[in-house]
Amino acid sequence: MAEIINGKELAKKIRRELKKEVAELKENGINPKLAVIMVGDDSGSQVYVKNKSKACEKVGIEFEEYLYDSNLTEKELLDIIQKLNNDNSIHGILLQSPVPKHIDINKAFRTISPEKDVDGFNPINVGNLSIGEDAFISCTPYGIIKMLEEYDIETEGKNAVILGRSNIVGKPMIQCMLNKNSTVTVCHSRTNNIDKILKNADIVIAAIGKPRFVKKEMIKDGAVVIDVGINRLEDGTICGDVDFEKVSEKASYITPVPGGVGPMTIAMLLSNLVKAAKIKNQVKAVH
Ligand code: NAP
């Protein structure tokens, strides 16, 4: 049976460390603060923003919400971002997706100053990650790397197969695994023979949003399986992209849903925010 990678516990440990760091910063007159912008009333986003707010509160990070209805124009949004860029009391800016269709989200991400881009979506951070420079790394891939490190999972020379090529998970994950010296294959909706490719994977990272897509027969004995998916089923329960029960019988390590990648994503957002506050104030960043 696979060992379960407990993202919830690791996230707690990271939050405990961050809480101490935030307290130290405050003693030195630095008050880490995150600004979250939400446009429209997407119900999923409301839950995510609430969870982020609670997590910030737990470690002592100040949290400011900027909520707008879906009529906000792109120009207005860009002006709000610029204002937050210029606000010295704010260390991180997060634009919750999705945004209404009339707004070009990439343009908005480009407008967030790279120094405050704690989600790691500005092309400057994406580029710095890809050339191995210090960068704010997209929180989900960053959290996955932290989990692999915590559990001493060997990545060097291993075949890592990533399912999904989104800008927020799949693509930055490719770079993160390359930086960990894995040999990386990425699959998407047009990939042929996913089964065959998965069979050769030492590490599987599933981020496609398809309930229980990865089956026991698809993986090799002892594979490490990381499940990013969050899928709400008709009965209201949540499951990942991996058939957890069955795949656990064959994998060496596996992340559960919930309690795996999800809590780590939020923990790394807090970590990025603390890093941003430290860089701005020229305190040595440890993360
Ligand atoms: P996304 O933007 O919808 O991208 C999905 C990716 O999966 C696309 O690249 C798509 O390929 C690929 N795909 C879809 N169906 C496929 C199939 N049958 N076979 C192979 N590839 C397929 O999704 P996302 O934002 O990356 O999120 C993926 C999942 O992770 C979702 O369930 C989301 O809720 C979850 N998520 C969780 C966290 C967390 O913190 N735990 C964070 C972010 C996302 P194409 O590019 O060809 O369309």
CSV table of C-alpha atoms and ligand atoms in Angstrom, one decimal:
chain,number,residue,atom,x,y,z
A,1,MET,CA,0.0,0.0,0.0
A,2,ALA,CA,1.2,3.5,-0.8
A,3,GLU,CA,2.4,5.9,1.8
A,4,ILE,CA,0.0,8.8,1.9
A,5,ILE,CA,1.6,12.2,1.4
A,6,ASN,CA,-0.2,14.3,4.0
A,7,GLY,CA,-0.4,17.8,2.5
A,8,LYS,CA,-2.6,19.0,5.2
A,9,GLU,CA,0.0,18.3,7.9
A,10,LEU,CA,2.9,19.6,5.9
A,11,ALA,CA,0.9,22.8,5.2
A,12,LYS,CA,0.3,23.2,8.9
A,13,LYS,CA,4.0,22.8,9.6
A,14,ILE,CA,4.8,25.5,6.9
A,15,ARG,CA,2.2,27.8,8.4
A,16,ARG,CA,3.7,27.4,11.9
A,17,GLU,CA,7.1,28.5,10.5
A,18,LEU,CA,5.6,31.3,8.6
A,19,LYS,CA,3.8,32.5,11.7
A,20,LYS,CA,7.1,32.9,13.5
A,21,GLU,CA,8.6,34.8,10.5
A,22,VAL,CA,5.6,37.1,10.3
A,23,ALA,CA,5.8,37.9,14.0
A,24,GLU,CA,9.5,38.7,13.6
A,25,LEU,CA,8.8,41.0,10.6
A,26,LYS,CA,6.1,42.7,12.6
A,27,GLU,CA,8.6,43.3,15.5
A,28,ASN,CA,10.7,45.1,12.9
A,29,GLY,CA,7.8,47.3,11.8
A,30,ILE,CA,7.0,45.3,8.7
A,31,ASN,CA,3.4,44.3,8.3
A,32,PRO,CA,3.0,41.7,5.5
A,33,LYS,CA,-0.2,42.3,3.5
A,34,LEU,CA,-1.9,40.6,0.7
A,35,ALA,CA,-4.4,42.2,-1.7
A,36,VAL,CA,-6.9,39.9,-3.4
A,37,ILE,CA,-8.9,41.2,-6.3
A,38,MET,CA,-12.1,39.4,-7.4
A,39,VAL,CA,-14.2,40.4,-10.3
A,40,GLY,CA,-17.7,38.9,-10.6
A,41,ASP,CA,-19.4,36.4,-8.3
A,42,ASP,CA,-18.1,33.0,-9.2
A,43,SER,CA,-19.1,30.7,-6.4
A,44,GLY,CA,-15.9,28.6,-6.5
A,45,SER,CA,-13.8,31.8,-6.4
A,46,GLN,CA,-15.7,33.0,-3.3
A,47,VAL,CA,-14.8,29.8,-1.5
A,48,TYR,CA,-11.1,30.0,-2.6
A,49,VAL,CA,-10.9,33.6,-1.5
A,50,LYS,CA,-12.4,32.8,1.9
A,51,ASN,CA,-9.9,30.0,2.4
A,52,LYS,CA,-7.0,32.3,1.5
A,53,SER,CA,-8.3,34.9,3.9
A,54,LYS,CA,-8.6,32.4,6.8
A,55,ALA,CA,-5.1,31.1,6.0
A,56,CYS,CA,-3.6,34.6,6.1
A,57,GLU,CA,-5.3,35.3,9.4
A,58,LYS,CA,-3.9,32.2,10.9
A,59,VAL,CA,-0.3,33.3,10.3
A,60,GLY,CA,-0.9,37.0,11.0
A,61,ILE,CA,-0.8,38.2,7.3
A,62,GLU,CA,-3.1,41.1,6.7
A,63,PHE,CA,-5.6,40.5,4.0
A,64,GLU,CA,-7.5,43.0,1.9
A,65,GLU,CA,-10.3,42.1,-0.4
A,66,TYR,CA,-11.1,44.2,-3.5
A,67,LEU,CA,-14.4,42.9,-4.8
A,68,TYR,CA,-16.0,44.2,-8.0
A,69,ASP,CA,-19.1,43.2,-9.9
A,70,SER,CA,-18.7,41.7,-13.4
A,71,ASN,CA,-19.3,45.1,-15.1
A,72,LEU,CA,-15.8,46.3,-14.1
A,73,THR,CA,-14.0,47.2,-17.3
A,74,GLU,CA,-10.5,46.0,-18.2
A,75,LYS,CA,-9.2,49.6,-18.0
A,76,GLU,CA,-10.7,50.0,-14.5
A,77,LEU,CA,-9.1,46.7,-13.4
A,78,LEU,CA,-5.7,47.6,-14.7
A,79,ASP,CA,-5.9,51.0,-12.9
A,80,ILE,CA,-6.8,49.2,-9.7
A,81,ILE,CA,-3.8,46.9,-10.1
A,82,GLN,CA,-1.5,49.9,-10.8
A,83,LYS,CA,-2.8,51.6,-7.7
A,84,LEU,CA,-2.0,48.5,-5.6
A,85,ASN,CA,1.5,48.2,-7.3
A,86,ASN,CA,2.2,51.7,-6.1
A,87,ASP,CA,0.8,51.1,-2.6
A,88,ASN,CA,3.9,50.6,-0.3
A,89,SER,CA,1.8,48.9,2.4
A,90,ILE,CA,0.9,46.0,0.1
A,91,HIS,CA,3.4,43.2,-0.5
A,92,GLY,CA,1.4,40.8,-2.7
A,93,ILE,CA,-1.4,41.1,-5.3
A,94,LEU,CA,-3.5,38.2,-6.3
A,95,LEU,CA,-6.1,38.3,-9.1
A,96,GLN,CA,-8.6,35.5,-8.5
A,97,SER,CA,-9.6,33.7,-11.7
A,98,PRO,CA,-11.9,33.4,-13.6
A,99,VAL,CA,-12.5,37.0,-14.6
A,100,PRO,CA,-15.4,38.0,-16.9
A,101,LYS,CA,-14.8,37.3,-20.6
A,102,HIS,CA,-14.3,41.0,-21.6
A,103,ILE,CA,-11.1,41.1,-19.5
A,104,ASP,CA,-7.9,39.8,-20.9
A,105,ILE,CA,-6.5,38.0,-17.8
A,106,ASN,CA,-3.0,37.7,-19.2
A,107,LYS,CA,-2.9,41.5,-19.6
A,108,ALA,CA,-4.0,41.8,-16.0
A,109,PHE,CA,-1.3,39.3,-14.8
A,110,ARG,CA,1.3,41.3,-16.8
A,111,THR,CA,0.2,44.5,-15.1
A,112,ILE,CA,0.8,43.1,-11.6
A,113,SER,CA,4.3,44.1,-10.6
A,114,PRO,CA,6.7,41.1,-10.7
A,115,GLU,CA,7.8,41.9,-7.1
A,116,LYS,CA,4.2,41.6,-5.9
A,117,ASP,CA,3.2,38.7,-8.1
A,118,VAL,CA,2.8,36.1,-5.4
A,119,ASP,CA,0.9,33.7,-7.7
A,120,GLY,CA,3.8,33.6,-10.1
A,121,PHE,CA,1.7,34.3,-13.2
A,122,ASN,CA,3.5,37.4,-14.5
A,123,PRO,CA,5.6,36.5,-17.6
A,124,ILE,CA,8.7,37.9,-15.8
A,125,ASN,CA,8.4,35.3,-13.0
A,126,VAL,CA,7.4,32.5,-15.5
A,127,GLY,CA,10.6,33.4,-17.5
A,128,ASN,CA,12.8,33.6,-14.5
A,129,LEU,CA,11.6,30.1,-13.4
A,130,SER,CA,12.4,28.8,-16.8
A,131,ILE,CA,16.0,30.1,-16.9
A,132,GLY,CA,16.6,29.0,-13.3
A,133,GLU,CA,16.7,32.5,-11.7
A,134,ASP,CA,14.9,33.3,-8.4
A,135,ALA,CA,11.2,33.7,-9.1
A,136,PHE,CA,7.8,33.6,-7.5
A,137,ILE,CA,6.7,30.1,-8.5
A,138,SER,CA,3.1,29.3,-9.2
A,139,CYS,CA,1.8,28.0,-5.8
A,140,THR,CA,0.5,24.6,-6.8
A,141,PRO,CA,3.7,23.3,-8.5
A,142,TYR,CA,5.7,24.9,-5.8
A,143,GLY,CA,3.6,23.0,-3.2
A,144,ILE,CA,4.1,19.8,-5.0
A,145,ILE,CA,7.9,20.3,-5.1
A,146,LYS,CA,7.8,20.9,-1.3
A,147,MET,CA,5.9,17.7,-0.8
A,148,LEU,CA,8.4,15.6,-2.8
A,149,GLU,CA,11.2,17.2,-0.8
A,150,GLU,CA,9.6,16.6,2.5
A,151,TYR,CA,9.1,12.9,1.8
A,152,ASP,CA,12.6,12.5,0.3
A,153,ILE,CA,11.3,11.4,-3.0
A,154,GLU,CA,14.0,11.0,-5.5
A,155,THR,CA,13.4,13.1,-8.7
A,156,GLU,CA,16.8,13.0,-10.3
A,157,GLY,CA,16.8,10.9,-13.5
A,158,LYS,CA,13.2,9.8,-12.9
A,159,ASN,CA,10.5,9.8,-15.6
A,160,ALA,CA,8.0,12.4,-14.5
A,161,VAL,CA,4.7,12.5,-16.5
A,162,ILE,CA,2.5,15.5,-16.1
A,163,LEU,CA,-1.1,15.3,-17.2
A,164,GLY,CA,-2.3,18.8,-18.2
A,165,ARG,CA,-0.6,21.8,-19.7
A,166,SER,CA,-2.4,24.8,-18.1
A,167,ASN,CA,-0.5,28.0,-17.4
A,168,ILE,CA,-1.2,27.7,-13.7
A,169,VAL,CA,-0.3,24.0,-13.0
A,170,GLY,CA,0.9,21.9,-15.9
A,171,LYS,CA,3.4,24.3,-17.6
A,172,PRO,CA,5.2,25.6,-14.5
A,173,MET,CA,5.2,22.0,-13.2
A,174,ILE,CA,7.3,21.0,-16.3
A,175,GLN,CA,9.9,23.6,-15.3
A,176,CYS,CA,9.9,22.6,-11.7
A,177,MET,CA,10.5,18.9,-12.5
A,178,LEU,CA,13.2,19.8,-15.0
A,179,ASN,CA,14.9,21.9,-12.3
A,180,LYS,CA,14.7,18.8,-10.1
A,181,ASN,CA,16.5,16.8,-12.8
A,182,SER,CA,13.6,14.7,-13.8
A,183,THR,CA,13.0,13.6,-17.4
A,184,VAL,CA,9.7,15.2,-18.2
A,185,THR,CA,6.8,14.2,-20.4
A,186,VAL,CA,3.7,16.3,-20.6
A,187,CYS,CA,0.3,14.9,-21.8
A,188,HIS,CA,-2.8,16.9,-22.8
A,189,SER,CA,-6.1,16.4,-24.5
A,190,ARG,CA,-4.5,15.7,-27.9
A,191,THR,CA,-1.9,13.2,-26.6
A,192,ASN,CA,-2.1,9.7,-28.1
A,193,ASN,CA,-1.4,6.6,-26.0
A,194,ILE,CA,-1.6,8.3,-22.6
A,195,ASP,CA,-1.8,4.8,-21.1
A,196,LYS,CA,1.5,3.7,-22.6
A,197,ILE,CA,3.2,7.0,-21.5
A,198,LEU,CA,1.9,6.6,-17.9
A,199,LYS,CA,3.2,3.1,-17.7
A,200,ASN,CA,6.7,4.4,-17.9
A,201,ALA,CA,6.2,7.1,-15.3
A,202,ASP,CA,8.1,7.0,-12.0
A,203,ILE,CA,6.3,10.1,-10.9
A,204,VAL,CA,2.7,11.0,-12.2
A,205,ILE,CA,1.3,14.4,-11.6
A,206,ALA,CA,-2.3,14.6,-12.7
A,207,ALA,CA,-3.9,18.0,-13.3
A,208,ILE,CA,-6.6,17.7,-15.9
A,209,GLY,CA,-9.9,18.0,-13.9
A,210,LYS,CA,-11.3,14.6,-14.9
A,211,PRO,CA,-12.6,12.5,-12.0
A,212,ARG,CA,-10.6,9.4,-11.2
A,213,PHE,CA,-9.0,9.4,-14.7
A,214,VAL,CA,-5.8,7.7,-13.6
A,215,LYS,CA,-6.5,4.0,-13.0
A,216,LYS,CA,-4.5,1.3,-11.3
A,217,GLU,CA,-3.8,-0.5,-14.6
A,218,MET,CA,-2.3,2.7,-16.1
A,219,ILE,CA,0.6,3.2,-13.6
A,220,LYS,CA,3.7,1.1,-12.9
A,221,ASP,CA,4.4,-0.6,-9.6
A,222,GLY,CA,5.8,1.8,-7.0
A,223,ALA,CA,5.0,5.0,-9.0
A,224,VAL,CA,4.7,8.2,-7.0
A,225,VAL,CA,1.2,9.7,-7.7
A,226,ILE,CA,0.4,13.4,-7.2
A,227,ASP,CA,-3.2,14.3,-7.6
A,228,VAL,CA,-4.0,18.0,-8.3
A,229,GLY,CA,-7.5,17.5,-9.5
A,230,ILE,CA,-10.5,18.9,-7.6
A,231,ASN,CA,-13.7,17.5,-9.1
A,232,ARG,CA,-17.1,18.0,-7.6
A,233,LEU,CA,-19.3,15.0,-8.2
A,234,GLU,CA,-23.1,15.0,-8.5
A,235,ASP,CA,-23.6,13.8,-4.9
A,236,GLY,CA,-21.6,16.9,-3.7
A,237,THR,CA,-18.5,15.0,-2.8
A,238,ILE,CA,-15.1,16.0,-4.1
A,239,CYS,CA,-12.6,13.6,-5.8
A,240,GLY,CA,-9.3,14.0,-7.6
A,241,ASP,CA,-8.1,13.0,-11.1
A,242,VAL,CA,-6.8,9.7,-9.6
A,243,ASP,CA,-8.8,6.6,-8.6
A,244,PHE,CA,-7.3,6.9,-5.1
A,245,GLU,CA,-8.5,3.6,-3.5
A,246,LYS,CA,-7.2,1.3,-6.3
A,247,VAL,CA,-4.1,3.3,-7.3
A,248,SER,CA,-3.0,3.3,-3.6
A,249,GLU,CA,-2.6,-0.5,-3.9
A,250,LYS,CA,0.1,-0.1,-6.5
A,251,ALA,CA,1.8,3.3,-5.9
A,252,SER,CA,4.6,3.9,-3.5
A,253,TYR,CA,3.4,7.4,-2.5
A,254,ILE,CA,0.1,9.1,-3.2
A,255,THR,CA,-1.6,12.4,-2.3
A,256,PRO,CA,-5.3,12.3,-1.2
A,257,VAL,CA,-8.0,14.7,-2.3
A,258,PRO,CA,-8.9,16.6,-0.2
A,259,GLY,CA,-5.9,17.0,2.1
A,260,GLY,CA,-3.1,16.7,-0.4
A,261,VAL,CA,-2.1,19.3,-3.0
A,262,GLY,CA,-4.9,21.8,-2.1
A,263,PRO,CA,-3.7,22.9,1.4
A,264,MET,CA,-0.1,23.1,0.1
A,265,THR,CA,-1.2,25.5,-2.7
A,266,ILE,CA,-2.4,28.0,0.0
A,267,ALA,CA,0.6,27.4,2.2
A,268,MET,CA,2.9,28.3,-0.7
A,269,LEU,CA,0.9,31.5,-1.4
A,270,LEU,CA,1.6,32.6,2.2
A,271,SER,CA,5.2,31.6,1.8
A,272,ASN,CA,5.5,33.7,-1.4
A,273,LEU,CA,3.9,36.6,0.3
A,274,VAL,CA,6.3,36.5,3.2
A,275,LYS,CA,9.2,36.2,0.7
A,276,ALA,CA,7.8,39.3,-1.1
A,277,ALA,CA,7.7,41.3,2.2
A,278,LYS,CA,11.2,40.3,3.0
A,279,ILE,CA,12.6,41.1,-0.4
A,280,LYS,CA,10.9,44.5,-0.3
A,281,ASN,CA,12.4,45.3,3.0
A,282,GLN,CA,15.8,43.6,2.2
A,283,VAL,CA,15.4,41.0,4.9
A,284,LYS,CA,17.1,37.7,3.9
A,285,ALA,CA,14.4,35.5,2.4
A,286,VAL,CA,14.7,31.8,3.5
A,287,HIS,CA,12.1,30.2,1.2
B,1,NAP,P1,-7.4,23.5,-17.0
B,1,NAP,O1,-6.8,24.9,-17.3
B,1,NAP,O2,-8.8,23.1,-17.3
B,1,NAP,O3,-6.4,22.5,-17.9
B,1,NAP,C1,-6.7,21.1,-18.0
B,1,NAP,C2,-5.6,20.5,-18.8
B,1,NAP,O4,-5.9,19.1,-18.8
B,1,NAP,C3,-5.5,21.0,-20.2
B,1,NAP,O5,-4.1,21.1,-20.5
B,1,NAP,C4,-6.1,19.9,-21.0
B,1,NAP,O6,-5.6,19.7,-22.3
B,1,NAP,C5,-5.8,18.6,-20.2
B,1,NAP,N1,-6.8,17.6,-20.3
B,1,NAP,C6,-8.2,17.7,-20.3
B,1,NAP,N2,-8.7,16.5,-20.5
B,1,NAP,C7,-7.7,15.6,-20.7
B,1,NAP,C8,-7.7,14.3,-21.0
B,1,NAP,N3,-8.8,13.5,-21.1
B,1,NAP,N4,-6.5,13.7,-21.2
B,1,NAP,C9,-5.4,14.4,-21.1
B,1,NAP,N5,-5.4,15.7,-20.8
B,1,NAP,C10,-6.5,16.3,-20.6
B,1,NAP,O7,-7.1,23.0,-15.6
B,1,NAP,P2,-6.2,23.5,-14.4
B,1,NAP,O8,-6.5,24.8,-14.0
B,1,NAP,O9,-4.8,23.1,-14.7
B,1,NAP,O10,-6.7,22.5,-13.3
B,1,NAP,C11,-6.7,21.1,-13.4
B,1,NAP,C12,-7.3,20.4,-12.2
B,1,NAP,O11,-6.6,20.8,-11.0
B,1,NAP,C13,-8.8,20.9,-11.9
B,1,NAP,O12,-9.5,19.9,-11.4
B,1,NAP,C14,-8.6,22.0,-10.9
B,1,NAP,O13,-9.7,22.2,-10.1
B,1,NAP,C15,-7.4,21.5,-10.1
B,1,NAP,N6,-6.6,22.5,-9.4
B,1,NAP,C16,-6.3,22.2,-8.2
B,1,NAP,C17,-5.5,23.1,-7.5
B,1,NAP,C18,-5.1,22.7,-6.1
B,1,NAP,O14,-4.7,23.6,-5.3
B,1,NAP,N7,-5.3,21.5,-5.6
B,1,NAP,C19,-5.0,24.2,-8.1
B,1,NAP,C20,-5.3,24.4,-9.4
B,1,NAP,C21,-6.1,23.5,-10.1
B,1,NAP,P3,-5.6,20.8,-23.5
B,1,NAP,O15,-4.6,21.8,-23.1
B,1,NAP,O16,-5.3,20.0,-24.7
B,1,NAP,O17,-7.0,21.4,-23.4
